[in-house]
Short mmCIF file of C-alpha atoms and ligand atoms in Angstrom, two decimals:
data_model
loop_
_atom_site.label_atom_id
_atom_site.label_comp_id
_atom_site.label_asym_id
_atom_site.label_seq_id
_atom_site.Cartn_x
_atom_site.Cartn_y
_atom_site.Cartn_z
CA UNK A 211 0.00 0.00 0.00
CA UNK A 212 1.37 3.58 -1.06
CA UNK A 213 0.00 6.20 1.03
CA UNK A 214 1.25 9.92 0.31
CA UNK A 215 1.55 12.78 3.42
CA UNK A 216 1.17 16.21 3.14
CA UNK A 217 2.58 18.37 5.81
CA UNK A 218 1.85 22.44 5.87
CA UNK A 219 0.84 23.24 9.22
CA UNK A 220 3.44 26.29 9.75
CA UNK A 221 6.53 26.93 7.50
CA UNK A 222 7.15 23.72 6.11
CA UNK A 223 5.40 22.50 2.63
CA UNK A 224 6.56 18.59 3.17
CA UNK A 225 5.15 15.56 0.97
CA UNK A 226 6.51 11.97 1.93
CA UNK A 227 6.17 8.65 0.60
CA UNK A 228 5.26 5.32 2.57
CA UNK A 229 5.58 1.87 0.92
CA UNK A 230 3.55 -0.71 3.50
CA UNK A 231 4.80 1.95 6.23
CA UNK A 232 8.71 1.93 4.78
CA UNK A 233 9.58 5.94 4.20
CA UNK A 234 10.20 5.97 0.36
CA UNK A 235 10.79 9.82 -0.28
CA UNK A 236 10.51 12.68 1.95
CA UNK A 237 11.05 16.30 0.14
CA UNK A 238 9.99 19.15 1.55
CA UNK A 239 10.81 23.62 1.31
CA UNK A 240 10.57 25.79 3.69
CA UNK A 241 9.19 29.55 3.88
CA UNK A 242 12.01 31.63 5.22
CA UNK A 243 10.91 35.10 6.13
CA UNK A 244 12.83 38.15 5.04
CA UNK A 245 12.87 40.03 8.10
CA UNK A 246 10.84 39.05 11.71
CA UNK A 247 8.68 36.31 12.24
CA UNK A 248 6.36 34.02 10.13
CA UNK A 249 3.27 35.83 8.20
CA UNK A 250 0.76 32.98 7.66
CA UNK A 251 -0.67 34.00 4.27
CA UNK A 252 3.07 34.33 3.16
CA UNK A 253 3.78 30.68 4.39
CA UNK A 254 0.50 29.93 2.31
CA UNK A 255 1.85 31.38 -0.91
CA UNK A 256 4.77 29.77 -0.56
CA UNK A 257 3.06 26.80 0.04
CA UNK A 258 0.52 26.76 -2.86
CA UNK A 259 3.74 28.14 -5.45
CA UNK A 260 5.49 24.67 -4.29
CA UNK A 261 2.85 22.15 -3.29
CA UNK A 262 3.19 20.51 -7.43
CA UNK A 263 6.77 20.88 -7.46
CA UNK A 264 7.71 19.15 -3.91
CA UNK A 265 4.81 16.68 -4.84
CA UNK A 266 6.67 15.49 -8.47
CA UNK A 267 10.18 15.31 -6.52
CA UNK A 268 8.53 12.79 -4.24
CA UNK A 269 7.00 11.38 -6.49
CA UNK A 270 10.14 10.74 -8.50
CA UNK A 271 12.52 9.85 -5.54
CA UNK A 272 10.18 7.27 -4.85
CA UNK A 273 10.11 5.83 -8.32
CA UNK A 274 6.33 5.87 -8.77
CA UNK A 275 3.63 8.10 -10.10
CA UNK A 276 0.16 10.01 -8.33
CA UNK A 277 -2.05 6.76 -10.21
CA UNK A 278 0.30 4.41 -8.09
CA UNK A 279 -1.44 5.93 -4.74
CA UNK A 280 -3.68 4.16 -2.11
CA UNK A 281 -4.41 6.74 0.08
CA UNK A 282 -3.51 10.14 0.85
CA UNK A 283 -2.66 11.47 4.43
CA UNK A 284 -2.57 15.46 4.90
CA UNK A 285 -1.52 17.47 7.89
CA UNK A 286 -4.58 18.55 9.78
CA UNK A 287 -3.91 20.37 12.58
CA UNK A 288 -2.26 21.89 14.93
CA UNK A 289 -1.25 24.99 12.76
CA UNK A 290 -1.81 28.42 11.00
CA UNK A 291 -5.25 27.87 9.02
CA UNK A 292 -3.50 29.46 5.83
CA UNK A 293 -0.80 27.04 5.76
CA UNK A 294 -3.14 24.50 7.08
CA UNK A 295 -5.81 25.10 3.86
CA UNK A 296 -3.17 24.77 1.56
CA UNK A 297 -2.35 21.20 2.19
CA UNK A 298 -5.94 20.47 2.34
CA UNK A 299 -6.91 22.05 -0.72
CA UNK A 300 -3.60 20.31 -2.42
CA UNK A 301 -4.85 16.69 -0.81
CA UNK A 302 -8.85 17.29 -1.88
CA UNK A 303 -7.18 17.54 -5.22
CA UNK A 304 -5.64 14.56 -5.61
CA UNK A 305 -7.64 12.76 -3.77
CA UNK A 306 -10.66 13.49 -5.42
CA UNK A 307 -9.09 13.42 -9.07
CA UNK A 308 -7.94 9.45 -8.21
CA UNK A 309 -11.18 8.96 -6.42
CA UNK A 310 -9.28 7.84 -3.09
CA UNK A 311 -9.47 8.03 0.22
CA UNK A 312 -8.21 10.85 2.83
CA UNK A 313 -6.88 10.52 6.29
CA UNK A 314 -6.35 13.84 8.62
CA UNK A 315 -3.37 13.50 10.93
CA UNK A 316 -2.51 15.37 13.69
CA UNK A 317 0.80 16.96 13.32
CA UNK A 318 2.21 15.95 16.72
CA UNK A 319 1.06 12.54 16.68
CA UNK A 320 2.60 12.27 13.70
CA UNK A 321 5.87 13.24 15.23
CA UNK A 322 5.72 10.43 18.21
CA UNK A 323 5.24 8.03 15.69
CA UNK A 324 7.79 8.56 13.10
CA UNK A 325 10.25 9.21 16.54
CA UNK A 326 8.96 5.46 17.54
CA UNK A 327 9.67 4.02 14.01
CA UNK A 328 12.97 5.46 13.77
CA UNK A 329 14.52 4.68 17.08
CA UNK A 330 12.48 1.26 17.77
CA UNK A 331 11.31 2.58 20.92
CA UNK A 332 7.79 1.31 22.12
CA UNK A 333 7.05 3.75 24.33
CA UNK A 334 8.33 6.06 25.04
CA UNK A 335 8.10 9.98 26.31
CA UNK A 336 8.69 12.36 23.57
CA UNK A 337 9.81 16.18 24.45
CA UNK A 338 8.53 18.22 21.20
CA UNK A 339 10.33 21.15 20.78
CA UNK A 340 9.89 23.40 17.71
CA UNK A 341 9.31 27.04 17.28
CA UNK A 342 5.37 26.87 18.06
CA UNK A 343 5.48 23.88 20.26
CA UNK A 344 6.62 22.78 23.21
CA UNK A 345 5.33 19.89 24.61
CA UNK A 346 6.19 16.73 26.74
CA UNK A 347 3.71 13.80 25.15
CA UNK A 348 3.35 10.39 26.74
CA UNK A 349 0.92 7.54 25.91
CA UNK A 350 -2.12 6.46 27.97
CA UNK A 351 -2.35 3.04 27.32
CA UNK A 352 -6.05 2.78 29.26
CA UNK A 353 -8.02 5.67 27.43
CA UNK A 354 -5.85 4.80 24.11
CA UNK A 355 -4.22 8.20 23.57
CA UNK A 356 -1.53 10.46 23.31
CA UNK A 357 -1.81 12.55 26.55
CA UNK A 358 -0.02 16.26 26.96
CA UNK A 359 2.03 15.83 29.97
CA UNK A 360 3.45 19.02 30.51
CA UNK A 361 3.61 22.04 28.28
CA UNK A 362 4.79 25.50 27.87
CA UNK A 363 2.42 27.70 29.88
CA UNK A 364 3.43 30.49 26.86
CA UNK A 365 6.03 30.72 24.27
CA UNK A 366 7.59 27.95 22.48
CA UNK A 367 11.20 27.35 23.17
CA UNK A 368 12.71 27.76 19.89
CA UNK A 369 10.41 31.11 19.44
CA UNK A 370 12.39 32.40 23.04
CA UNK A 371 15.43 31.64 20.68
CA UNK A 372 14.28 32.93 17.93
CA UNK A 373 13.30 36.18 19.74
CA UNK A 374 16.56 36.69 21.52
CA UNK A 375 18.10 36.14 18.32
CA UNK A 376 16.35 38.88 17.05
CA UNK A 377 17.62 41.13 19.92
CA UNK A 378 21.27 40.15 19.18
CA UNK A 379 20.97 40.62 15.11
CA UNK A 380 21.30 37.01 14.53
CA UNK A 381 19.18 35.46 11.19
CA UNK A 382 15.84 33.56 11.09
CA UNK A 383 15.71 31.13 12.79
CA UNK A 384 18.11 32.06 15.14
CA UNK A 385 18.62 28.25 17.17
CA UNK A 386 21.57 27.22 15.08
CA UNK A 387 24.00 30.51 15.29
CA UNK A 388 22.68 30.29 19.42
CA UNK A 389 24.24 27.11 19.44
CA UNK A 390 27.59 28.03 18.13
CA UNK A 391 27.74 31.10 20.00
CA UNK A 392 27.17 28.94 23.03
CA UNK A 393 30.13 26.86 22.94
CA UNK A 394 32.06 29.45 23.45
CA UNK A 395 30.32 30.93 26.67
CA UNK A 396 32.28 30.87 29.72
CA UNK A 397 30.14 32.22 32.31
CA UNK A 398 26.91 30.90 33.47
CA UNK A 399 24.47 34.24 34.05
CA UNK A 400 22.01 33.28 36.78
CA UNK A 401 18.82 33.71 33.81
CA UNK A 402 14.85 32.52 35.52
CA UNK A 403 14.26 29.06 36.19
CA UNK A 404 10.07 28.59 35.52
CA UNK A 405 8.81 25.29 35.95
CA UNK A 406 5.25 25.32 37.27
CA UNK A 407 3.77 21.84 38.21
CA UNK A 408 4.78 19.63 35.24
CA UNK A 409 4.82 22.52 32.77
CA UNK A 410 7.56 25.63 31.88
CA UNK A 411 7.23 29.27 30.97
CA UNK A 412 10.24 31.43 28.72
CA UNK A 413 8.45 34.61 28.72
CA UNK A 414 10.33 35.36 32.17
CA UNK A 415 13.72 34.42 30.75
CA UNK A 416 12.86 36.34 27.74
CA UNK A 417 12.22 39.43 29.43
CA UNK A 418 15.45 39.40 31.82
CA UNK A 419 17.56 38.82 29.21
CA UNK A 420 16.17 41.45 26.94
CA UNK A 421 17.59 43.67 29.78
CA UNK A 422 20.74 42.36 30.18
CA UNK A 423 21.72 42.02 26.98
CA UNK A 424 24.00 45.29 26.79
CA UNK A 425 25.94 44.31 29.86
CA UNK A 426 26.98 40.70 29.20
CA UNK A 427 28.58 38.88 26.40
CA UNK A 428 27.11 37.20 23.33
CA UNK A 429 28.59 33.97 23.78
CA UNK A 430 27.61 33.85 28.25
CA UNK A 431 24.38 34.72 27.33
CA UNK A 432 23.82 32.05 24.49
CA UNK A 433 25.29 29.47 26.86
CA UNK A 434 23.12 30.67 30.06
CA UNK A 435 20.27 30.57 27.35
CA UNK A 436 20.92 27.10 26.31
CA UNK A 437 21.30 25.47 29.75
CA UNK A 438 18.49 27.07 31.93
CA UNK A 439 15.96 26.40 29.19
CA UNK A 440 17.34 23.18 28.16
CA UNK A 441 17.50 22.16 31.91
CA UNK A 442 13.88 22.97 32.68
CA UNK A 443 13.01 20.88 29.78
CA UNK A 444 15.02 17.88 30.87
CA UNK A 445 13.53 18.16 34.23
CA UNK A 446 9.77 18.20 32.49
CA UNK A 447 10.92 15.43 30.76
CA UNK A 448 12.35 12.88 33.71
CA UNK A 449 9.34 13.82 35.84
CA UNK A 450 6.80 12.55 33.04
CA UNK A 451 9.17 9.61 32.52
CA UNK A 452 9.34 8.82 36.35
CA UNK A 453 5.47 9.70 36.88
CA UNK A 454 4.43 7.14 33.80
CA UNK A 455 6.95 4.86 34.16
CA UNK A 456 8.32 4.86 30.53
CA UNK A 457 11.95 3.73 30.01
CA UNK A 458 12.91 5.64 27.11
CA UNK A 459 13.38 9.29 26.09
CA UNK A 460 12.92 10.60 22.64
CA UNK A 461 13.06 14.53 21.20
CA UNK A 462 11.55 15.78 18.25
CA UNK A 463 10.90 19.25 16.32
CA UNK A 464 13.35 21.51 15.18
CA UNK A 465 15.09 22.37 18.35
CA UNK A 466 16.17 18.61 18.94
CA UNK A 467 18.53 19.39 15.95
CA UNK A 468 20.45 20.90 18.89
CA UNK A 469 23.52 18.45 20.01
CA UNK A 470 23.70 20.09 23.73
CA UNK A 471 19.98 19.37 24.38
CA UNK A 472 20.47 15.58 23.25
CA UNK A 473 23.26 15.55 25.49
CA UNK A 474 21.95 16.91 28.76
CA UNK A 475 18.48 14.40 27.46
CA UNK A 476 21.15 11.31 27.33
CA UNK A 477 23.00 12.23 30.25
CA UNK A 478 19.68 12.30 32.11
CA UNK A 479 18.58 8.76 30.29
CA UNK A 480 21.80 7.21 31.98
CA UNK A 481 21.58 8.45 35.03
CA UNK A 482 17.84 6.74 35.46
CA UNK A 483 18.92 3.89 33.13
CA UNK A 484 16.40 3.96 30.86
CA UNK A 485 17.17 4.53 26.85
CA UNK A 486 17.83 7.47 24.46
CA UNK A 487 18.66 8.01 21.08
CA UNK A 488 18.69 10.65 18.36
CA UNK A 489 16.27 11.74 16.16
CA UNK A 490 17.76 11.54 12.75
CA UNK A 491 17.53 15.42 11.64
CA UNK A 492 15.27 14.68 8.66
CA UNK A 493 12.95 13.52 10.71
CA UNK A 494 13.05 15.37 13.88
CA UNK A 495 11.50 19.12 12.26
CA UNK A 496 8.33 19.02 10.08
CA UNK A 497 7.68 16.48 7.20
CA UNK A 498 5.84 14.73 5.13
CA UNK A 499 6.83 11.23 5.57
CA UNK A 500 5.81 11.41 9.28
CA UNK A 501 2.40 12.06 7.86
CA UNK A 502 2.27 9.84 5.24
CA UNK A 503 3.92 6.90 7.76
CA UNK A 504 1.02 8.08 10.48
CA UNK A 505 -1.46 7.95 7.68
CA UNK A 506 -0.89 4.24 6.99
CA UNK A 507 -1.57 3.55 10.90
CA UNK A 508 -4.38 5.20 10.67
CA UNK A 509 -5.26 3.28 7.21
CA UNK A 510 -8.46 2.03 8.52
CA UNK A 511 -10.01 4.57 10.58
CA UNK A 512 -13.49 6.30 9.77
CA UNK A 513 -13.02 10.11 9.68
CA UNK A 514 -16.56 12.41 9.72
CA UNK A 515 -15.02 15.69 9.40
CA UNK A 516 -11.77 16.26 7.23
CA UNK A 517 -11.31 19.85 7.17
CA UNK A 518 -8.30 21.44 8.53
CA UNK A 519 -8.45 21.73 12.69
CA UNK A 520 -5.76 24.97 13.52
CA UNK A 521 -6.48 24.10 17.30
CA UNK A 522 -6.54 20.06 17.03
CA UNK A 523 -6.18 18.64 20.10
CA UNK A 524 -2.78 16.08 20.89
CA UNK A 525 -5.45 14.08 23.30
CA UNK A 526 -8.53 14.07 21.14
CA UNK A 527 -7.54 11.18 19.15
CA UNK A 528 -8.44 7.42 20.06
CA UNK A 529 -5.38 5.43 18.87
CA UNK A 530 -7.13 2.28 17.33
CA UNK A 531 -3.38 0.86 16.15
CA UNK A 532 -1.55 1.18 19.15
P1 LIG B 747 5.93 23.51 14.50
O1 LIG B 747 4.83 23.76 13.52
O2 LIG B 747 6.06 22.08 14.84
O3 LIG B 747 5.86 24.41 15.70
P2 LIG B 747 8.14 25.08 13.39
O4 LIG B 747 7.47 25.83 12.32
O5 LIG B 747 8.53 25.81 14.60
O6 LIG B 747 7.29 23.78 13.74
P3 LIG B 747 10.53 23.42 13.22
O7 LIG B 747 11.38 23.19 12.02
O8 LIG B 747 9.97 22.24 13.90
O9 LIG B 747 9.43 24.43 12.72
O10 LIG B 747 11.37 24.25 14.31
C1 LIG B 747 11.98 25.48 14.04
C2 LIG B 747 12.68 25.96 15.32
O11 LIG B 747 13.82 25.14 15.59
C3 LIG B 747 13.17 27.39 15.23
O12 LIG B 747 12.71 28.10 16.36
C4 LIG B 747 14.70 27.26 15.25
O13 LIG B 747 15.36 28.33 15.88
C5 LIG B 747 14.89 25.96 16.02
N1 LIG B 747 16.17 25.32 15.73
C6 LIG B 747 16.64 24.87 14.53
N2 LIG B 747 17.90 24.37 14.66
C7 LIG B 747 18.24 24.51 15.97
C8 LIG B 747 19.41 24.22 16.74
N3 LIG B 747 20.48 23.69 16.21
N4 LIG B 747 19.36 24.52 18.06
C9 LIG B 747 18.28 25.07 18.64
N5 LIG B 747 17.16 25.38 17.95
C10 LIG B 747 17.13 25.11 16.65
FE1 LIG B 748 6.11 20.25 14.18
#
């Protein structure tokens, strides 16, 4: 069965290829913004001008063509409804002109499963850290479904990078050049520690170092950055592991492209002896083979309403293939 996933919740336009759940192709472009932040009906431009293109490129990677399709999987939610409507207006298209079936996926689901079929892990506690999310998502195994363990209580943590980054003239999207700068911070600035209950808040941190930021240097305040957000996460993450009794550790989004988070996440793993691993990088931001590989799970299910959900809810779907 050939099941093709479109992903175009936020700035990624992503199409994958599954072959009987086996990733085949995974292309995908991103929508960089000139200057500031993310503009949803720019991301949907950008989306609609590529949606053909990165569809034929997966297409061809794979080795097959749009006739060769079973079913198509689309991104529903979570997500900007521009970028959201372009996926589903791209997946109504070729789903109706083939006369096949849809599937809507929920874009974080989709990234605890492609993180359990890459690292073989069964279950295990996933820390989701992108630019809009950030998320620690475990699996109740009684009411069959993802649960939302602990979350931020406002910003994501690769937006508090992001907007720092801003503050210190660094480019879109920021994360990267924080994490070179980083390595070569010396002193550890005392920076707000937030955890509240089993969730964390960056607005705090954001705010003291927006006035600190003349006084110290680059590289001390990248590295203070880095480990008292990175910490608070880690500690989120043990306490869900500890709480749920899970034995394994996995991060996904774009932040867990970071090598000092998987680090302090490993180090942590060891310590309690339970596993860890990293997220290959083509799989740990946004893409369309996590959709199209959670789209084959979810091969049989029965969907009444298939338009796209900006507010879809991590906990609102009953995992039938679990
Ligand atoms: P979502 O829709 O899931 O919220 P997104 O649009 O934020 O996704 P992602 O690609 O998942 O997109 O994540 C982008 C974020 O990852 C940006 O905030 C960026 O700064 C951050 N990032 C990328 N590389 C690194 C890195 N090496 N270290 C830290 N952060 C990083
Ligand atoms: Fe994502």
């Amino acid at each position: 069965m050939y099941v093709l996933g479109i992903e175009s919740t936020a700035h990624t336009f992503g199409v994958g290829i599954v072959r009987d759940g086996e990733v085949l192709s995974n292309e995908k472009d991103v929508y960089k913004p000139e200057t500031g932040g993310i503009i949803p009906t720019e991301a949907a431009k950008h989306h609609y001008a590529l949606a053909a293109e990165i569809t034929e490129r997966a297409l061809k990677r794979a080795g097959i063509s749009l006739e060769n399709i079973d079913l198509f999987a689309y991104s529903q939610g979570p997500g900007l409804l521009p970028s959201l409507k372009a996926g589903w207006v791209a997946t109504r298209f070729l789903a109706e002109k083939f006369k096949k079936k849809i599937v809507g996926v929920n874009h974080c689901i989709a990234h605890i499963e492609i993180a359990r079929m890459v690292t073989g892990f069964e279950d295990p506690v996933m820390l989701y850290v992108s630019g809009g999310n950030t998320q620690i998502v475990t699996y109740d195994k009684e009411n069959r479904k993802y649960v939302v363990f602990g979350e931020t209580q406002d910003i994501g943590v690769g937006n508090l990078l992001d907007k720092v980054g801003r503050k210190i003239n660094l480019p879109f999207p920021a994360g990267p050049k924080i994490e070179e700068l980083a390595k070569r911070g010396k002193k550890y600035l005392r920076l707000p520690y937030s955890i509240k209950g089993m969730d964390v808040s960056f607005s705090g941190m954001e705010t003291f170092l927006s006035r600190i930021i003349a006084e110290e240097k680059i590289e001390d305040l990248c590295f203070s950055l880095q480990e008292t957000a990175f910490s608070m996460l880690i500690e989120a993450s043990e306490r869900a592991m500890a709480y749920c009794k899970k034995d394994s550790l996995v991060i996904a989004g774009g932040v867990a492209a970071n090598a000092r988070l998987n680090e302090m996440g490993s180090i942590m793993c060891k310590e309690r002896g339970a596993k860890f691993k990293f997220m290959k990088r083509e799989y740990a931001g946004d893409n369309g083979a996590m959709i199209a590989y959670t789209g084959y799970l979810m091969k049989n299910y029965e969907q009444g309403d298939l338009r796209p959900k900006p507010s879809f809810r991590t906990d609102s779907v009953e995992i039938l293939y679990r």
